[in-house]
Coordinates of C-alpha atoms in Angstrom, one line a residue:
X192 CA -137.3 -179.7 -60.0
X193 CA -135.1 -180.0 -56.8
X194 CA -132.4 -178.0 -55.8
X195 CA -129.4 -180.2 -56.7
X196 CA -130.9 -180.5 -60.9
X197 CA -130.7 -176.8 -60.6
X198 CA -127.5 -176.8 -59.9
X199 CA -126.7 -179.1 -62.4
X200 CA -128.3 -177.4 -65.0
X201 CA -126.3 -174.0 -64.0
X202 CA -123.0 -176.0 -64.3
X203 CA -124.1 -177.0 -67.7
X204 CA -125.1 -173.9 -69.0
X205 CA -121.7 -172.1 -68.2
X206 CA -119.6 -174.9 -69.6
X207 CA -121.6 -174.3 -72.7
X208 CA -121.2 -170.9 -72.9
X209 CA -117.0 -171.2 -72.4
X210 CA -116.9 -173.7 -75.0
X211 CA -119.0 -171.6 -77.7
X212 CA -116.3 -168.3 -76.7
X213 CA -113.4 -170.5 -77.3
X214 CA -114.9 -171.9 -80.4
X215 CA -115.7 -168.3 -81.5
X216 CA -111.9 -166.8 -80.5
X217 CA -110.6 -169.6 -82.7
X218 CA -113.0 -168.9 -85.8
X219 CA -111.4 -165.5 -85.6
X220 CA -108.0 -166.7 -85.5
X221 CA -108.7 -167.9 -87.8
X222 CA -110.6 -165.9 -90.1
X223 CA -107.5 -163.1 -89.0
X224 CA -104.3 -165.4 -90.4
X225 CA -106.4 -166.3 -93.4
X226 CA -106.7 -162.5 -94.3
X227 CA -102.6 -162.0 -93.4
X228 CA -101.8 -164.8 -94.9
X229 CA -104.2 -163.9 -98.1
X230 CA -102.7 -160.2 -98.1
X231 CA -99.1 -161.9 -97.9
X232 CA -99.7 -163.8 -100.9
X233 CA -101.4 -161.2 -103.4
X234 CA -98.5 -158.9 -102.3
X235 CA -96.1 -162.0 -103.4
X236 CA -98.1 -162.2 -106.5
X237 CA -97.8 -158.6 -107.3
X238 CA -93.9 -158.3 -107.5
X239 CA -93.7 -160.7 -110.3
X240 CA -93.6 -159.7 -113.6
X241 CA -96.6 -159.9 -116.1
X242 CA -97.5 -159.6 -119.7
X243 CA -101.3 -157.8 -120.1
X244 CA -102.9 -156.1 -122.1
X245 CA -103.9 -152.0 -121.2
X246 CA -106.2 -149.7 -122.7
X247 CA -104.7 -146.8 -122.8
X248 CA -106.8 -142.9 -123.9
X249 CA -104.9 -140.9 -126.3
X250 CA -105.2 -137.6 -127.9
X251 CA -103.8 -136.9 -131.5
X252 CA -102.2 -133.7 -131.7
X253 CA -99.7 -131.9 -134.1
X254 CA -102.7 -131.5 -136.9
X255 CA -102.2 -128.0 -138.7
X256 CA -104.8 -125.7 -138.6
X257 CA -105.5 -125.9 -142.3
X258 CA -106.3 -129.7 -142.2
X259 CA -109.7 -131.3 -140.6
X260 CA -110.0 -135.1 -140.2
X261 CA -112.6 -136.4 -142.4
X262 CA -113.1 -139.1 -139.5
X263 CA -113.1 -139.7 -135.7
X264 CA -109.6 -140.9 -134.9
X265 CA -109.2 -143.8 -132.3
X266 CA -109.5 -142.6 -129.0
X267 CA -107.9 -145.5 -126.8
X268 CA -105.2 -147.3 -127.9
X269 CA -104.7 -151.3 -126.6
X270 CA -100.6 -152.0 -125.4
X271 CA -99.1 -155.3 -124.5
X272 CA -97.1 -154.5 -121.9
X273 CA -94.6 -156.1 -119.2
X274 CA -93.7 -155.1 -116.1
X275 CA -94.6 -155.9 -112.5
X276 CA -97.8 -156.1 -111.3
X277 CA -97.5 -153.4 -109.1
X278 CA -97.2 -150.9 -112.2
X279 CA -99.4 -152.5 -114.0
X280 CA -102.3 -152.6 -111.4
X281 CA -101.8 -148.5 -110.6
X282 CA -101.7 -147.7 -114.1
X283 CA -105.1 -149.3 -114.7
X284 CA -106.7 -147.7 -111.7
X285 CA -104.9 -144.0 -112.2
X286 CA -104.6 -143.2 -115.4
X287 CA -108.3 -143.7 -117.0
X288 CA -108.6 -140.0 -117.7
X289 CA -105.3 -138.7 -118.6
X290 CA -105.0 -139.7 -122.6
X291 CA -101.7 -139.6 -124.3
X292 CA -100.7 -137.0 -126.5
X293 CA -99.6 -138.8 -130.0
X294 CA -97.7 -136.3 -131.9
X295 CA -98.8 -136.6 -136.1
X296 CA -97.0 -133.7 -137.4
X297 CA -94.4 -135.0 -138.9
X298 CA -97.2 -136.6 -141.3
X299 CA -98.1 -133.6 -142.7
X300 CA -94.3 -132.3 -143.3
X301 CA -94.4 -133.4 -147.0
X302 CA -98.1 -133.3 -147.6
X303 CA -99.3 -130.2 -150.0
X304 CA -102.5 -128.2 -149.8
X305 CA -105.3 -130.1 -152.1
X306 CA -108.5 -131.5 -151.3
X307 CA -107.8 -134.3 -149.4
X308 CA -104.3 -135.7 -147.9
X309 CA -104.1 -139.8 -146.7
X310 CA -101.6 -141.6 -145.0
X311 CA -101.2 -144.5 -142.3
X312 CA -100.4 -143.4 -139.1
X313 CA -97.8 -146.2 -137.5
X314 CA -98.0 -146.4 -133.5
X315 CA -95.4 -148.2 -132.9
X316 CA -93.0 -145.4 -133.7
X317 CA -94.4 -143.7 -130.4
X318 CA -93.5 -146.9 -128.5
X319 CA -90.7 -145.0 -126.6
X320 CA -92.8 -141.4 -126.0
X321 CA -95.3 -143.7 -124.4
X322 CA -92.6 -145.4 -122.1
X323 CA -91.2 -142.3 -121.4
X324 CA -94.6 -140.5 -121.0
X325 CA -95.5 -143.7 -118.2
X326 CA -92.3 -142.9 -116.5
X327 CA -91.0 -146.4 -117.1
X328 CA -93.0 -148.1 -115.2
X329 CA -93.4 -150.7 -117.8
X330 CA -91.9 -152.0 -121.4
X331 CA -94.2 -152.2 -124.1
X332 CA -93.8 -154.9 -126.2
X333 CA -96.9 -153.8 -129.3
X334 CA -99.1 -151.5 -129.6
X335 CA -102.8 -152.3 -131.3
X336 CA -104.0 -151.0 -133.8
X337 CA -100.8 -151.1 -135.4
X338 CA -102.0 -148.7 -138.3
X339 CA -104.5 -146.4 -138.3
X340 CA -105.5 -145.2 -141.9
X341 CA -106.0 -141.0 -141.6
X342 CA -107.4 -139.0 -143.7
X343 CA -107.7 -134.9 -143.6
X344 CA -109.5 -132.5 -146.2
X345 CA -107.7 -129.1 -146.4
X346 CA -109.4 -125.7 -145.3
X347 CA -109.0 -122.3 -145.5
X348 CA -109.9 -119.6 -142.5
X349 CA -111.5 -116.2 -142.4
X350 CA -113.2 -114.2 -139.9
X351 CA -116.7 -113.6 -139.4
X352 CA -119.0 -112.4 -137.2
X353 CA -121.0 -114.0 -134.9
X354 CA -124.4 -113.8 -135.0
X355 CA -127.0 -114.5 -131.9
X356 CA -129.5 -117.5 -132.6
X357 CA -132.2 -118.1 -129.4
X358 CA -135.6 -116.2 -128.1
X359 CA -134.9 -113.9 -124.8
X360 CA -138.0 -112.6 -123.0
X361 CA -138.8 -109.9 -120.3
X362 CA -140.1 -109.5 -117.2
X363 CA -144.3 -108.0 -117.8
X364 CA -143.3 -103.9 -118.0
X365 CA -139.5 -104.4 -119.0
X366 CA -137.9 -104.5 -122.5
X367 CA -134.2 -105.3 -124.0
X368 CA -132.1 -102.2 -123.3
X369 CA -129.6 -101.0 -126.6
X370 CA -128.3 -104.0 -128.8
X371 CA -127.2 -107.5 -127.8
X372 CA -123.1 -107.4 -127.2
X373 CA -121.2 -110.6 -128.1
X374 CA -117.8 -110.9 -127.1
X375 CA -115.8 -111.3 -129.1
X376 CA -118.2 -110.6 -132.3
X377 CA -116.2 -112.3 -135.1
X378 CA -114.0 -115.6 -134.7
X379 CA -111.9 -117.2 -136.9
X380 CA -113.7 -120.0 -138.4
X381 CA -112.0 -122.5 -141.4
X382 CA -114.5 -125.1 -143.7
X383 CA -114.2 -126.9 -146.8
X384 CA -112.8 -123.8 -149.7
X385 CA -116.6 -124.0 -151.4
X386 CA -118.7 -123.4 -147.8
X387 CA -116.1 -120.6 -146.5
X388 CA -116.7 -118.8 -149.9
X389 CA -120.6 -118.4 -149.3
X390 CA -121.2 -118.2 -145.9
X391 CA -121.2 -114.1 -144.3
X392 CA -121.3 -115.0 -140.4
X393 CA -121.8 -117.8 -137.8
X394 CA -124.5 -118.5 -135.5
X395 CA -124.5 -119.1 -131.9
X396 CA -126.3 -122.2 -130.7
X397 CA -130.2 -121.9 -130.3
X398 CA -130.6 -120.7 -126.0
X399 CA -133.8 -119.3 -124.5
X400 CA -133.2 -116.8 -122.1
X401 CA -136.5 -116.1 -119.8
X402 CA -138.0 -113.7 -117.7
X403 CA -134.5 -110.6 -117.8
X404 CA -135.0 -107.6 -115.7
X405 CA -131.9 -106.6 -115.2
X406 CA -127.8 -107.0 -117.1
X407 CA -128.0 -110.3 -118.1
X408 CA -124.4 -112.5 -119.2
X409 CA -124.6 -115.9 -120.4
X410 CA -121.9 -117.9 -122.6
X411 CA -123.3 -119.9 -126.3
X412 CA -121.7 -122.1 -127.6
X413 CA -121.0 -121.6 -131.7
X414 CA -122.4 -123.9 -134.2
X415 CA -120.2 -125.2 -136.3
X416 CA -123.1 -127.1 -138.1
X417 CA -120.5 -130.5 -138.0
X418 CA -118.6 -128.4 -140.5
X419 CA -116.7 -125.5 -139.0
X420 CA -113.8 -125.8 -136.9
X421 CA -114.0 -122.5 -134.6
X422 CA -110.8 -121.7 -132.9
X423 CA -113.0 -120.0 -130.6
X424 CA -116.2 -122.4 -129.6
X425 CA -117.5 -119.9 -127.6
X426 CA -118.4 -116.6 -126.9
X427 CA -120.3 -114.2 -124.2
X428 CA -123.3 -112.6 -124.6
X429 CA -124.4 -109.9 -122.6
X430 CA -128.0 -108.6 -122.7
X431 CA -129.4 -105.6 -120.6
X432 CA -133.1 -104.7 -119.3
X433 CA -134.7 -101.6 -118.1
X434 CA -138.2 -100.7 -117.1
X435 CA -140.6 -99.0 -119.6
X436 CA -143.9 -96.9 -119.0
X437 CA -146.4 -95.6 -121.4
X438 CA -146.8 -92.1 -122.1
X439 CA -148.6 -89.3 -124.4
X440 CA -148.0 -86.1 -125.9
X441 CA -150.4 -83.5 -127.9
X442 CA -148.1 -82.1 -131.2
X443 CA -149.1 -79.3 -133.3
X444 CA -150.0 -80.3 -136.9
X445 CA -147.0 -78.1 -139.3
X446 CA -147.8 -78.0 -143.1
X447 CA -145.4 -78.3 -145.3
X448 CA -144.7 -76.9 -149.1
X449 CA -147.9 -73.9 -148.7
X450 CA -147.7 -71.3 -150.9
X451 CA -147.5 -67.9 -148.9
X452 CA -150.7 -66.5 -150.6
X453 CA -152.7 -69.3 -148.9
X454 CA -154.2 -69.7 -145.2
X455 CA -154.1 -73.1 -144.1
X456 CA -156.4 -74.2 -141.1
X457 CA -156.8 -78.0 -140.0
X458 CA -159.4 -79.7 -138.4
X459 CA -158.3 -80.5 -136.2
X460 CA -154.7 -78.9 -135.9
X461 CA -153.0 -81.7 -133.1
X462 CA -152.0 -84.8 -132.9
X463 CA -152.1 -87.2 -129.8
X464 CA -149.5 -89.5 -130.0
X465 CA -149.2 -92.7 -127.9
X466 CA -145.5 -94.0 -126.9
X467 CA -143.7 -96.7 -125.0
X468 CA -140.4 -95.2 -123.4
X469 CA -137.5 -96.4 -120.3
X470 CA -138.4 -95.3 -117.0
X471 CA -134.6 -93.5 -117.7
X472 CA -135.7 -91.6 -120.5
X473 CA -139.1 -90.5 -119.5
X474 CA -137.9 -87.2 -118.7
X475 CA -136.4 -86.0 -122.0
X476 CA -139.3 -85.9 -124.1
X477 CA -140.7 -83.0 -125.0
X478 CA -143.2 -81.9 -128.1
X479 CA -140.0 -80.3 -129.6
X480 CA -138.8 -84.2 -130.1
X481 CA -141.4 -84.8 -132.9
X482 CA -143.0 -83.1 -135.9
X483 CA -146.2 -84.5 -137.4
X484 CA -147.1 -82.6 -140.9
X485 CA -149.2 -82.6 -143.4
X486 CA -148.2 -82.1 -147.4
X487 CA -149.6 -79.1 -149.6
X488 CA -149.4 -80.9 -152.8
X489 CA -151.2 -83.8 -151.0
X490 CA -154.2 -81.2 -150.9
X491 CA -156.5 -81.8 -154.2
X492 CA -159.8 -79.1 -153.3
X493 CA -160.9 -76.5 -150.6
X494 CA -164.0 -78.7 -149.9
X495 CA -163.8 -78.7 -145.8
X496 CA -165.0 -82.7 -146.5
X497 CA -161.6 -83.2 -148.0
X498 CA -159.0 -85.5 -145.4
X499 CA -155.4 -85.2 -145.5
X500 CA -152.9 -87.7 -144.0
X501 CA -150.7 -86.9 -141.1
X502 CA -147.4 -88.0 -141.0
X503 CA -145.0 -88.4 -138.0
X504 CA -141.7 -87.5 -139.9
X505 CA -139.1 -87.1 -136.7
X506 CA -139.5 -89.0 -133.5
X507 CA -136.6 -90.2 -130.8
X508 CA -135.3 -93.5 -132.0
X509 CA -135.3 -95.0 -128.5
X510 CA -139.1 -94.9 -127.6
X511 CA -141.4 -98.1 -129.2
X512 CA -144.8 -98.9 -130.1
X513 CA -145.5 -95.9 -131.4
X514 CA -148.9 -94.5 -132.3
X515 CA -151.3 -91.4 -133.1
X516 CA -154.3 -89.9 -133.6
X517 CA -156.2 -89.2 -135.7
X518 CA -154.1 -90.3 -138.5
X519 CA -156.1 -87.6 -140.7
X520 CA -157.7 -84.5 -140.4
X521 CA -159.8 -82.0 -142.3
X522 CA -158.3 -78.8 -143.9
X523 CA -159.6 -75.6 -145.6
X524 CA -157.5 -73.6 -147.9
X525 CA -158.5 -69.5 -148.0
X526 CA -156.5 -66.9 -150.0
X527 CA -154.7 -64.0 -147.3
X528 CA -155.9 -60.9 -147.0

């Protein structure tokens, strides 16, 4: 290839490449005034007014205390509404979330305690709350369901205490310290009239609390068993851990109920006993804080081969797995001198 097809070649190429960057700057002139002029007419679009239909979450409120709904009440509510579309596009993206509180009271205004209380709930009388409560934004022309058939069984309330349901477990060489605390320990709790008259206390919810060593607070739910309405679902539960060691202590044997005239001797005349006890607490035991006897009027003959049974009568209530040996020992009965 000579020099001048070179040349030529050159002057081709670069004529190319400004006519592909002048195509490519209109293409995105394009593209650009399609997206304005796209922008300019969904903005159009959007100041007109529409009529749609909006799903819109609501919460009935206003139910006394003494009435439960024998079934799930709607929780969304569908409104044809009209308004521009401005209003009616933010109120579908911001208010999924926030329901609207419909007020029922005034149905149970002439409704006596019995067993069971109906009535039809009419929506459209909230028509104006919900306007109001949408500050405006939109008119609503109906409201779907128009009715919603209700109906509430009465019940009565009474305290009880709350009891702990679930399995807690220790760290190897620590145990549960004093008694479980639940605050608070009764709720008020309302059922049908023939439950509330047999049941003594509610549960918490079944929770399994592993490997404590230390204060331990956690919150249970109450379980209302899908009967119970607990003004208080809830409570706190507070369990506490210490360390424990094992530990033994030689008694003396006392016998009880012997007749003065006699001499008593046991063989032998100790007991060992074996006891689980807080680290805390190790230091306040002593032999004085047990007695181990034996009864007189257990004894039946003086025969040396005769076995009584020993019996630990006091011990400190906060020590555990307590054992001792032997359990019985020999005894000889002689006359005093």
């Amino acid at each position: 290839m000579d020099k001048k097809e070179k040349e030529s070649l050159k002057r081709r190429y670069y004529k190319l490449r400004i006519r592909i960057r002048h195509a490519d700057n209109r293409i995105f002139i394009f593209i650009f005034f399609l997206i304005i002029s796209g922008t300019l007419w969904f903005l159009n679009a959007l100041s007109k007014d529409y009529v749609t239909e909006l799903d819109i979450p609501v919460n009935f409120v206003g139910i006394p205390r003494e009435f439960k709904s024998n079934q799930q009440l709607p929780q969304n509510l569908t409104i044809q509404a009209s308004g521009q579309g401005f209003s009616l596009m933010r109120h579908k993206i911001t208010s999924r979330g926030v329901p609207f509180k419909f007020d029922i009271k005034q149905y149970f205004s002439n409704q006596k305690a019995g067993k069971e209380v109906s009535f039809q709930i009419i929506t459209q009388l909230a028509q104006k709350q919900m306007e109001q409560y949408y500050g405006g934004e939109f008119s609503i022309l109906d409201i779907y369901p128009r009715t919603i058939s209700a109906s509430f069984s009465t019940i009565v309330f009474k305290k009880l205490p709350v009891s702990f349901k679930g399995d807690l477990s220790f760290q190897p060489q620590f145990w549960q310290k004093g008694d479980i605390k639940i605050t608070p320990d009764s709720v008020d709790v309302g059922g049908p009239q023939n439950v509330m008259d047999t049941v003594k206390k509610i549960r918490t919810q079944y929770i399994k609390i592993e490997r404590i060593n230390s204060l331990t607070e956690f919150t249970a739910n109450l379980d209302d068993n899908g009967v119970f309405i607990c003004e208080q679902p809830e409570v706190k539960i507070s369990v506490d851990a210490e360390k424990f060691t094992e530990a033994t202590i030689k008694l003396p044997i006392k016998v009880l109920n012997a007749p003065d005239r006699f001499n008593i001797m046991l063989f032998p005349d100790q007991t060992t006993v074996t006891y689980r006890i807080g680290i805390d607490k190790y230091e306040s035991i002593t032999a004085n804080s047990f007695t181990a006897i034996v009864d007189y009027n257990q004894m039946s003959a003086r025969d040396i081969n005769e076995k009584i049974r020993v019996e630990l009568i006091e011990l400190p209530e906060y020590i555990r797995n307590v054992t001792y040996h032997p359990r019985e020992v020999k005894y000889l009965i002689g006359e005093k001198k």
